[in-house]
CSV table of C-alpha atoms and ligand atoms in Angstrom, one decimal:
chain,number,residue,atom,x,y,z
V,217,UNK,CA,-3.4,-4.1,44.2
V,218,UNK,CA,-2.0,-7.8,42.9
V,219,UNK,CA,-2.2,-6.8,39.0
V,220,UNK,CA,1.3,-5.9,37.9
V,221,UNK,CA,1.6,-2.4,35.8
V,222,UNK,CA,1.5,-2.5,32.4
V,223,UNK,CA,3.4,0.5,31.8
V,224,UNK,CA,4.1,2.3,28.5
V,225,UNK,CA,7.3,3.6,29.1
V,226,UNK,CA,9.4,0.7,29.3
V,227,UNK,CA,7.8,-0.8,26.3
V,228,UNK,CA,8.4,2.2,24.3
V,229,UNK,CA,12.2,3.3,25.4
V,230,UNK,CA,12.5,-1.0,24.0
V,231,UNK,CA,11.1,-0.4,20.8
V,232,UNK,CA,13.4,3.0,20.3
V,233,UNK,CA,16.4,1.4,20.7
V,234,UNK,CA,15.4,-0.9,17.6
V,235,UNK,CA,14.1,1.9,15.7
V,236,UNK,CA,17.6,4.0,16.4
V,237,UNK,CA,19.7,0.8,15.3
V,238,UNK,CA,17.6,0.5,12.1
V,239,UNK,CA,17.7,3.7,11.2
V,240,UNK,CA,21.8,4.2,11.6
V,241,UNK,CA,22.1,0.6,9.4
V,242,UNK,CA,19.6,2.3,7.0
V,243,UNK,CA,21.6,5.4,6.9
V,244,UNK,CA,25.0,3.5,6.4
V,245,UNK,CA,23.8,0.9,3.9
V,246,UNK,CA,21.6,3.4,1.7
V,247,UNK,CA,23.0,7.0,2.4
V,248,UNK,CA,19.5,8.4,3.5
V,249,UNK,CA,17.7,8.9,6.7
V,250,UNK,CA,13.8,9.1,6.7
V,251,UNK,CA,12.1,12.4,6.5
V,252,UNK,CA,8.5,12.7,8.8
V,253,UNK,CA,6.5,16.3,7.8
V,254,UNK,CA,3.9,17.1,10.4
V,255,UNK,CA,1.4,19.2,8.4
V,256,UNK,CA,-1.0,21.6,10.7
V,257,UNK,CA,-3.6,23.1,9.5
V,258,UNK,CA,-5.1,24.1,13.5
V,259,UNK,CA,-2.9,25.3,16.4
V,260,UNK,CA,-4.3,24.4,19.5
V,261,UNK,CA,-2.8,23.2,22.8
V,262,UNK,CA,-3.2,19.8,22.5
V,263,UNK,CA,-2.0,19.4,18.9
V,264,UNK,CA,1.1,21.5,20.4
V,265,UNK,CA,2.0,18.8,22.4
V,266,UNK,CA,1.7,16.3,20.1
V,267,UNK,CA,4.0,17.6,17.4
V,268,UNK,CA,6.4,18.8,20.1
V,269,UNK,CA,7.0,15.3,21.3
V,270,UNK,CA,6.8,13.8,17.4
V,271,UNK,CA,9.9,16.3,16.8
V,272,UNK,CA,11.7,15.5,19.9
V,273,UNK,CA,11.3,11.3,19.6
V,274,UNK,CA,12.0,11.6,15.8
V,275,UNK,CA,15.3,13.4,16.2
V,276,UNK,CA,16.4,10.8,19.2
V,277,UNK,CA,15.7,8.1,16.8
V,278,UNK,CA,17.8,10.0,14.1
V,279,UNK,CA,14.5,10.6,11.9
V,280,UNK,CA,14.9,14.3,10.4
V,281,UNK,CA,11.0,15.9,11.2
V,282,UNK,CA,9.5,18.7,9.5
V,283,UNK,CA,6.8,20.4,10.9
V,284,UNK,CA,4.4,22.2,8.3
V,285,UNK,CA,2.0,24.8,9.2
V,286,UNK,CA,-0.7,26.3,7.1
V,287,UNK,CA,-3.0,28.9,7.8
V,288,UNK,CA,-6.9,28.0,9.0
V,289,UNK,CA,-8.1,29.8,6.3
V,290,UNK,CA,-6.6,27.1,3.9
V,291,UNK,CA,-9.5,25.9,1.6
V,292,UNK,CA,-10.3,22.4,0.4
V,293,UNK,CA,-8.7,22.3,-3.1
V,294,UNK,CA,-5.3,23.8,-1.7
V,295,UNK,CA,-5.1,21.5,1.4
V,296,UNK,CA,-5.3,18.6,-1.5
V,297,UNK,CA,-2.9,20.5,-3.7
V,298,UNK,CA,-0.6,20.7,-0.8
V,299,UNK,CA,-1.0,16.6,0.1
V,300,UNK,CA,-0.1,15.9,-3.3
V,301,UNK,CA,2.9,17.8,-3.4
V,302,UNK,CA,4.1,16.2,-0.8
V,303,UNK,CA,3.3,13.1,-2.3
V,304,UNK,CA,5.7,13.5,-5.1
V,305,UNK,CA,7.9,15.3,-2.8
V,306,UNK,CA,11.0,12.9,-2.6
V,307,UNK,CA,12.9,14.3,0.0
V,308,UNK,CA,9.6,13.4,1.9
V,309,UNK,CA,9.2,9.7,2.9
V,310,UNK,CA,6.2,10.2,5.1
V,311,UNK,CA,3.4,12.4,6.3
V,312,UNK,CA,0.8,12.7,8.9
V,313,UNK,CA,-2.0,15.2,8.7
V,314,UNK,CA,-2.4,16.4,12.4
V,315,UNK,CA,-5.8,16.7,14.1
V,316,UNK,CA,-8.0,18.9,14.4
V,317,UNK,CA,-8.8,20.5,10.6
V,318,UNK,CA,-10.3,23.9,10.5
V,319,UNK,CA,-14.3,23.2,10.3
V,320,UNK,CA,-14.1,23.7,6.6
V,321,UNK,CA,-11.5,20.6,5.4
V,322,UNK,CA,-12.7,17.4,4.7
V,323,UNK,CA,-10.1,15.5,6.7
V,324,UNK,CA,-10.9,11.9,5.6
V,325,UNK,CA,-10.2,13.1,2.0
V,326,UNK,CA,-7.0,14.4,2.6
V,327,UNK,CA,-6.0,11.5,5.0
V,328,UNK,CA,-7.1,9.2,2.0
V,329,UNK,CA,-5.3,11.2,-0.3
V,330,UNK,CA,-2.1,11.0,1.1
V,331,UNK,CA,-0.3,7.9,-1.0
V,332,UNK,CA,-0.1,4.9,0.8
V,333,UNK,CA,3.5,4.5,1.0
V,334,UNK,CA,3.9,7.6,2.8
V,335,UNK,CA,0.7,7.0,5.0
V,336,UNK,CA,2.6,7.3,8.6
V,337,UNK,CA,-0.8,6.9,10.7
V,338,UNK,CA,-1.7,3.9,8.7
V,339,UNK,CA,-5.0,4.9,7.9
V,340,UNK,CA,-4.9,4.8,4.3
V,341,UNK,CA,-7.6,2.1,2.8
V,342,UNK,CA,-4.7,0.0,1.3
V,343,UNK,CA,-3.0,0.0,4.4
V,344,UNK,CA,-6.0,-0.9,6.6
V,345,UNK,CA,-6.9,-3.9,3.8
V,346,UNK,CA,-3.8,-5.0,4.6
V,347,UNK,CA,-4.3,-5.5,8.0
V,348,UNK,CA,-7.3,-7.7,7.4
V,349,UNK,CA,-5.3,-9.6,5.5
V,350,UNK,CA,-2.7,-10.3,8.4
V,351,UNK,CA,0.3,-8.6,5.9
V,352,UNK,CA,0.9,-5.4,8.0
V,353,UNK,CA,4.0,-3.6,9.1
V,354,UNK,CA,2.6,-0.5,9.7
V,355,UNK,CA,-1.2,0.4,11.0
V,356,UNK,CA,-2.4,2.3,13.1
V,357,UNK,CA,-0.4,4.3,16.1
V,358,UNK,CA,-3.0,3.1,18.8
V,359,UNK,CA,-4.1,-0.5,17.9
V,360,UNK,CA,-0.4,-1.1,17.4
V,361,UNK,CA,0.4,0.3,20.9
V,362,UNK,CA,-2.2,-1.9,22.7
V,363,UNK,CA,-0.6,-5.0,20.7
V,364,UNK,CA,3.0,-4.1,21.8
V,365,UNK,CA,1.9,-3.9,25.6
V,366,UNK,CA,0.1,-7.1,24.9
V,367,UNK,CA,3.1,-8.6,23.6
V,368,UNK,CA,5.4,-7.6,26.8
V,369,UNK,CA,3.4,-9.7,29.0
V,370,UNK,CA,4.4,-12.9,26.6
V,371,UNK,CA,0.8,-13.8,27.6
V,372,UNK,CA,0.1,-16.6,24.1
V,373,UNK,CA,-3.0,-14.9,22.6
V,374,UNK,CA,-4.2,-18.0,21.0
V,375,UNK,CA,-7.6,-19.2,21.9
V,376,UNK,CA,-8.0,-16.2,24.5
V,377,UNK,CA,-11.3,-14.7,24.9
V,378,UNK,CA,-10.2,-11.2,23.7
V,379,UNK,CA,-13.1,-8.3,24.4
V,380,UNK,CA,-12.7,-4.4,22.9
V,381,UNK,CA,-14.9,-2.0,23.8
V,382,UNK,CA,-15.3,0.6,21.3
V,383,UNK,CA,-15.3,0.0,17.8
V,384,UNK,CA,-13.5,3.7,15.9
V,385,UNK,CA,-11.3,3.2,13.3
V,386,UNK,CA,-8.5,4.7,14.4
V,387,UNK,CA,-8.8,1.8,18.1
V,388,UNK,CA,-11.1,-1.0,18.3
V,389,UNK,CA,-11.8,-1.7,14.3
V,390,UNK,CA,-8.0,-2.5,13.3
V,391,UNK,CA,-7.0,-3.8,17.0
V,392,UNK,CA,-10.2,-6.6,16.3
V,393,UNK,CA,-8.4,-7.5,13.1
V,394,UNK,CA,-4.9,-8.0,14.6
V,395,UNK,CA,-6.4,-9.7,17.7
V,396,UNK,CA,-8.0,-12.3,15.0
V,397,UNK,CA,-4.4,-12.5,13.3
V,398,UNK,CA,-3.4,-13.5,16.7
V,399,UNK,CA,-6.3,-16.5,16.8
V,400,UNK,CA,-8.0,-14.8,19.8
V,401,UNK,CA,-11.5,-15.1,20.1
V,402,UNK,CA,-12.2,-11.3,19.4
V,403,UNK,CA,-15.7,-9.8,20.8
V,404,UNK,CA,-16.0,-6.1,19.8
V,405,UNK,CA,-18.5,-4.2,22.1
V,406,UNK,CA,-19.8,-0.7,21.4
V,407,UNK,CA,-22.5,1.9,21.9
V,408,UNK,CA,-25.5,-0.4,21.1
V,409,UNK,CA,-24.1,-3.6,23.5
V,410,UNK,CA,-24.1,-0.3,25.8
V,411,UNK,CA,-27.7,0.7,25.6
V,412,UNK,CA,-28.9,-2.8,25.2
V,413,UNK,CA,-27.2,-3.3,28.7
V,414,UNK,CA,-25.0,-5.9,28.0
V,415,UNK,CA,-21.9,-5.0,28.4
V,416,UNK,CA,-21.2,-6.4,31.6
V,417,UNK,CA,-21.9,-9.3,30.4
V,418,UNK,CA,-19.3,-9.1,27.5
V,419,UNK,CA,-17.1,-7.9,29.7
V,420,UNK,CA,-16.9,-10.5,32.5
V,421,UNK,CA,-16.0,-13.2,29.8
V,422,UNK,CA,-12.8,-11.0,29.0
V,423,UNK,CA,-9.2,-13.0,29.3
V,424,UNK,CA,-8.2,-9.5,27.3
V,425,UNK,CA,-9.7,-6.5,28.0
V,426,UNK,CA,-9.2,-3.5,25.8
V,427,UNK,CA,-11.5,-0.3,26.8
V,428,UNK,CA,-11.4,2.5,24.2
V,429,UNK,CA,-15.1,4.2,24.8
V,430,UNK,CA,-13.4,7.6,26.4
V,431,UNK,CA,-16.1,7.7,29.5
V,432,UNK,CA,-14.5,7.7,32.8
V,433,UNK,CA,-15.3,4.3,34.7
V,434,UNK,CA,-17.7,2.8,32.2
V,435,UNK,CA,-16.1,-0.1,32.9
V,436,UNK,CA,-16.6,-1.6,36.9
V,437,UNK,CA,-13.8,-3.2,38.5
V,438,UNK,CA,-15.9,-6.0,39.9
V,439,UNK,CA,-16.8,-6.7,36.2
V,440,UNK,CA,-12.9,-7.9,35.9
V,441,UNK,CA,-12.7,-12.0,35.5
V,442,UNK,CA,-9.8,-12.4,37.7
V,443,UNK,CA,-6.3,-12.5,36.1
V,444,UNK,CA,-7.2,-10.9,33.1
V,445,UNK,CA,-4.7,-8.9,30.9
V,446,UNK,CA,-6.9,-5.1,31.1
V,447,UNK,CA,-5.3,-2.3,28.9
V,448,UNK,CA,-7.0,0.7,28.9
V,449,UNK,CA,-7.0,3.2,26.2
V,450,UNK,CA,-9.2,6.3,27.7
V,451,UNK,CA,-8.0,9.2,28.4
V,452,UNK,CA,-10.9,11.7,30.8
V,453,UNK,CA,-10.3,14.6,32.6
V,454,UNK,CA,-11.9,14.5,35.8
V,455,UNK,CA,-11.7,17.5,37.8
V,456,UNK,CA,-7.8,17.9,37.6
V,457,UNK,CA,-7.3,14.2,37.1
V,458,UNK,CA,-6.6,12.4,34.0
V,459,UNK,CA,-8.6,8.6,34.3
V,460,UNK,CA,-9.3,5.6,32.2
V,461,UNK,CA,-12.4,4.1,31.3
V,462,UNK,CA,-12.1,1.6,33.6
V,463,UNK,CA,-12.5,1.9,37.9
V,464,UNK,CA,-8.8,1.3,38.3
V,465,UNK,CA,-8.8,0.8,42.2
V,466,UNK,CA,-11.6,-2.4,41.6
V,467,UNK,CA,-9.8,-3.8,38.5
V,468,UNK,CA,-6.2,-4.3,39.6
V,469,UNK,CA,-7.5,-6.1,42.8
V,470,UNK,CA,-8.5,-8.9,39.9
V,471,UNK,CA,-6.3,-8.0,36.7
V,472,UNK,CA,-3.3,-10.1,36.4
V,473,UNK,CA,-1.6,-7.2,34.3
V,474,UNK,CA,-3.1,-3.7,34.1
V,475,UNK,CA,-2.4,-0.4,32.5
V,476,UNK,CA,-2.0,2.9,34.3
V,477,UNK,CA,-3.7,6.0,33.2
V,478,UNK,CA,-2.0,7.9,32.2
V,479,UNK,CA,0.8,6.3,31.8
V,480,UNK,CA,-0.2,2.8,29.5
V,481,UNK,CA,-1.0,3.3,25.8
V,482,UNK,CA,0.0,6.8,25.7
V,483,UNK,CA,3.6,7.0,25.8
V,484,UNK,CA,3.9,4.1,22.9
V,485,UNK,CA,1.9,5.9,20.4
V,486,UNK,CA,4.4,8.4,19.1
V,487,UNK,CA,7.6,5.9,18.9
V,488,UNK,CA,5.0,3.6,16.9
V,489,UNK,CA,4.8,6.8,14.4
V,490,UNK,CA,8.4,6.4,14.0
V,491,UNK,CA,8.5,2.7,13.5
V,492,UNK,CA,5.5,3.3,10.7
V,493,UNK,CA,7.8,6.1,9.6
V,494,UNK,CA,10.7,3.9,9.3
V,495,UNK,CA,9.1,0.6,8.0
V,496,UNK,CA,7.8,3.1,4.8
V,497,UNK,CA,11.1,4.6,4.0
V,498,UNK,CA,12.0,0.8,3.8
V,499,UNK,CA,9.1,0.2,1.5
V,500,UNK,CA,10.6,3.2,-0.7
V,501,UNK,CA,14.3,1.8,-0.9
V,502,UNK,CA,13.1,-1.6,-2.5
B,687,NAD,P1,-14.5,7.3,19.5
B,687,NAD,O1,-15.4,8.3,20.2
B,687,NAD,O2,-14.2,7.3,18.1
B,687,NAD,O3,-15.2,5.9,19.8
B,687,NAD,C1,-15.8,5.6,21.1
B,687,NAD,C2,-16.3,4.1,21.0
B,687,NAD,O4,-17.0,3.9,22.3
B,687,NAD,C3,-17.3,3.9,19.9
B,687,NAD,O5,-17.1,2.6,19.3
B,687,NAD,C4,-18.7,3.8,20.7
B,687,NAD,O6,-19.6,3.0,20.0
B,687,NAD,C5,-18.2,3.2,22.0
B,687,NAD,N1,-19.1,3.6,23.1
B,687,NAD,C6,-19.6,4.8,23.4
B,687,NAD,N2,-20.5,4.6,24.5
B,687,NAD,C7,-20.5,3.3,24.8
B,687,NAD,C8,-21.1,2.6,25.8
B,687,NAD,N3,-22.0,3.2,26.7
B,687,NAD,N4,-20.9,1.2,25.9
B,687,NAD,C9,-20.1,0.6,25.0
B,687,NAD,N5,-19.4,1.3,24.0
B,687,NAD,C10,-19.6,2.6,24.0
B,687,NAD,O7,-13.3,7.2,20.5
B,687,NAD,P2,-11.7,6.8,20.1
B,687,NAD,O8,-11.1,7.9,19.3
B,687,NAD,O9,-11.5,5.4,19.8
B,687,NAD,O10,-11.1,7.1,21.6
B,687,NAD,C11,-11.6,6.3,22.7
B,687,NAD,C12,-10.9,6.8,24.0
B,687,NAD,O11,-9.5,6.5,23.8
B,687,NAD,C13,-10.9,8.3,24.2
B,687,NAD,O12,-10.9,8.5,25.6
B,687,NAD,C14,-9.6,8.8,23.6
B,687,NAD,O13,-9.2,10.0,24.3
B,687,NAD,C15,-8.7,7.7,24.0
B,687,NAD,N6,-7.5,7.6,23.1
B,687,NAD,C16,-6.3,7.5,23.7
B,687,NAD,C17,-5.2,7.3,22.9
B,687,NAD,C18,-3.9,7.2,23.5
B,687,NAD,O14,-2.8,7.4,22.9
B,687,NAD,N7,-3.8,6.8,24.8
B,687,NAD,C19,-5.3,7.4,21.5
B,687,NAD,C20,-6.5,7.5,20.9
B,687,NAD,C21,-7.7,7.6,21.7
């Protein structure tokens, strides 16, 4: 292997310590601290995991965390009842809704209805806008993960031939966005450069690669351009190992910087909650 790890750890232990010094100047100068509420309307094992390690980053960082659960059996018109609460709730500064919803809510409405200054995922209309725009502090958690790995390699962005692949809203549509704030030359691939069979293609011009498709290997090493920066967002289970999207072995024989899998993206995700978290309660105290 001759790429050098792009590892998520380091980057996010980097961006705690900033988060833990704002948040004690915050609390000195103002009095207050930040309040996150998880609300949970599923258990399930994943979503466990999630809101465990939300609680235990958010109290590190000196951000108090409450975690909110709701029966499945919640209906529609309460779940919104309960979002605007919260809303005018000041003793809450932000919110996240965690995934899954029971079958029956409407999630998009209730992410939407959550007030933008309290949006902590950043997936509020305003606060995706505002991205396109290029006046963003918060957005969201995993388009501003890839873009702090990006940033550790010091690699100048400008001018490089940047190419996604996969286009959700939640990755490739807001990441495109800040990759143009960046002046790179942004190519966003998806399911239809897929079936016309043209991905490779797309691919191979790549300075910047970022893969967030979710199917293990869909991207070949040998499709690599040498020295290019590869960060890969997938997360497969095969058999009892996790992989990326991309054929690891392959891609750091010609990636100048690479991400493992697990181990890349992942562990930034949650501290970036913390910084949205943080850069909202600031929004509240002007
Ligand atoms: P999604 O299912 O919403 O989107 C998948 C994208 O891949 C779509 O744009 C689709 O058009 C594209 N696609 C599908 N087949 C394709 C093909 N053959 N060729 C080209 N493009 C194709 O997925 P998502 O929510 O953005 O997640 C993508 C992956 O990233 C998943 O594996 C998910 O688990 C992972 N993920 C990881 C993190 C993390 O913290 N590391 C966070 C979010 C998502």
């Amino acid at each position: 292997m001759s790429a050098k790890l792009l590892e998520g750890k380091a980057v996010a232990e980097n961006l705690k310590a900033k988060i833990k010094a704002e948040v004690e100047a915050l609390k000195a100068k103002h009095g207050k601290t930040p309040k996150l509420l998880a609300l949970q309307m599923c258990e399930n094992a994943s979503s466990a995991v999630y809101v465990k390690a939300q609680k235990k980053v958010a109290e590190a960082l000196g951000i108090e965390y409450e975690l909110r659960t709701v029966p499945d059996s919640i209906a529609q018109g309460e779940a919104e009842g309960l979002i605007k609460s919260l809303n005018n709730d000041a003793n809450v500064t932000a919110v996240i809704l965690q995934l899954p919803v029971p079958k029956a809510i409407d999630a998009k409405r209730l992410v939407n209805l959550i007030v933008p200054e309290k949006d902590a995922e950043g997936m509020h209309p305003q606060n995706l806008g505002k991205i396109l725009l290029g006046q963003y502090r918060i957005g969201p958690c995993t388009a501003m993960a890839v873009m702090e790995l990006l940033e550790s390699t010091k690699v100048n962005l400008y001018g490089k031939e940047a190419v996604i692949v996969g286009h959700s809203e939640i990755v490739g549509k807001p990441l495109s966005l800040m990759l143009l704030n960046k002046f790179a030359t942004t190519t966003v691939c998806h399911i239809a450069t897929g079936e016309r069979g043209i991905l490779p293609e797309h691919v191979k011009q790549a300075e910047v690669l970022i893969v967030a498709v979710g199917k293990a290997g869909i991207v070949k090493g040998d499709w690599i351009k040498p020295g290019a920066i590869v960060v890969d967002v997938g997360i497969n289970r095969v058999g009892d190992k996790i992989v990326g999207d991309v054929e690891f072995e392959g891609a750091s024989q010609k990636a100048s910087y690479i991400t493992p899998v697990p181990g890349g993206v992942g562990p930034i995700t949650t501290t970036i909650l913390m910084r949205n978290t943080v850069e909202l309660f600031k929004g509240q105290l002007k």
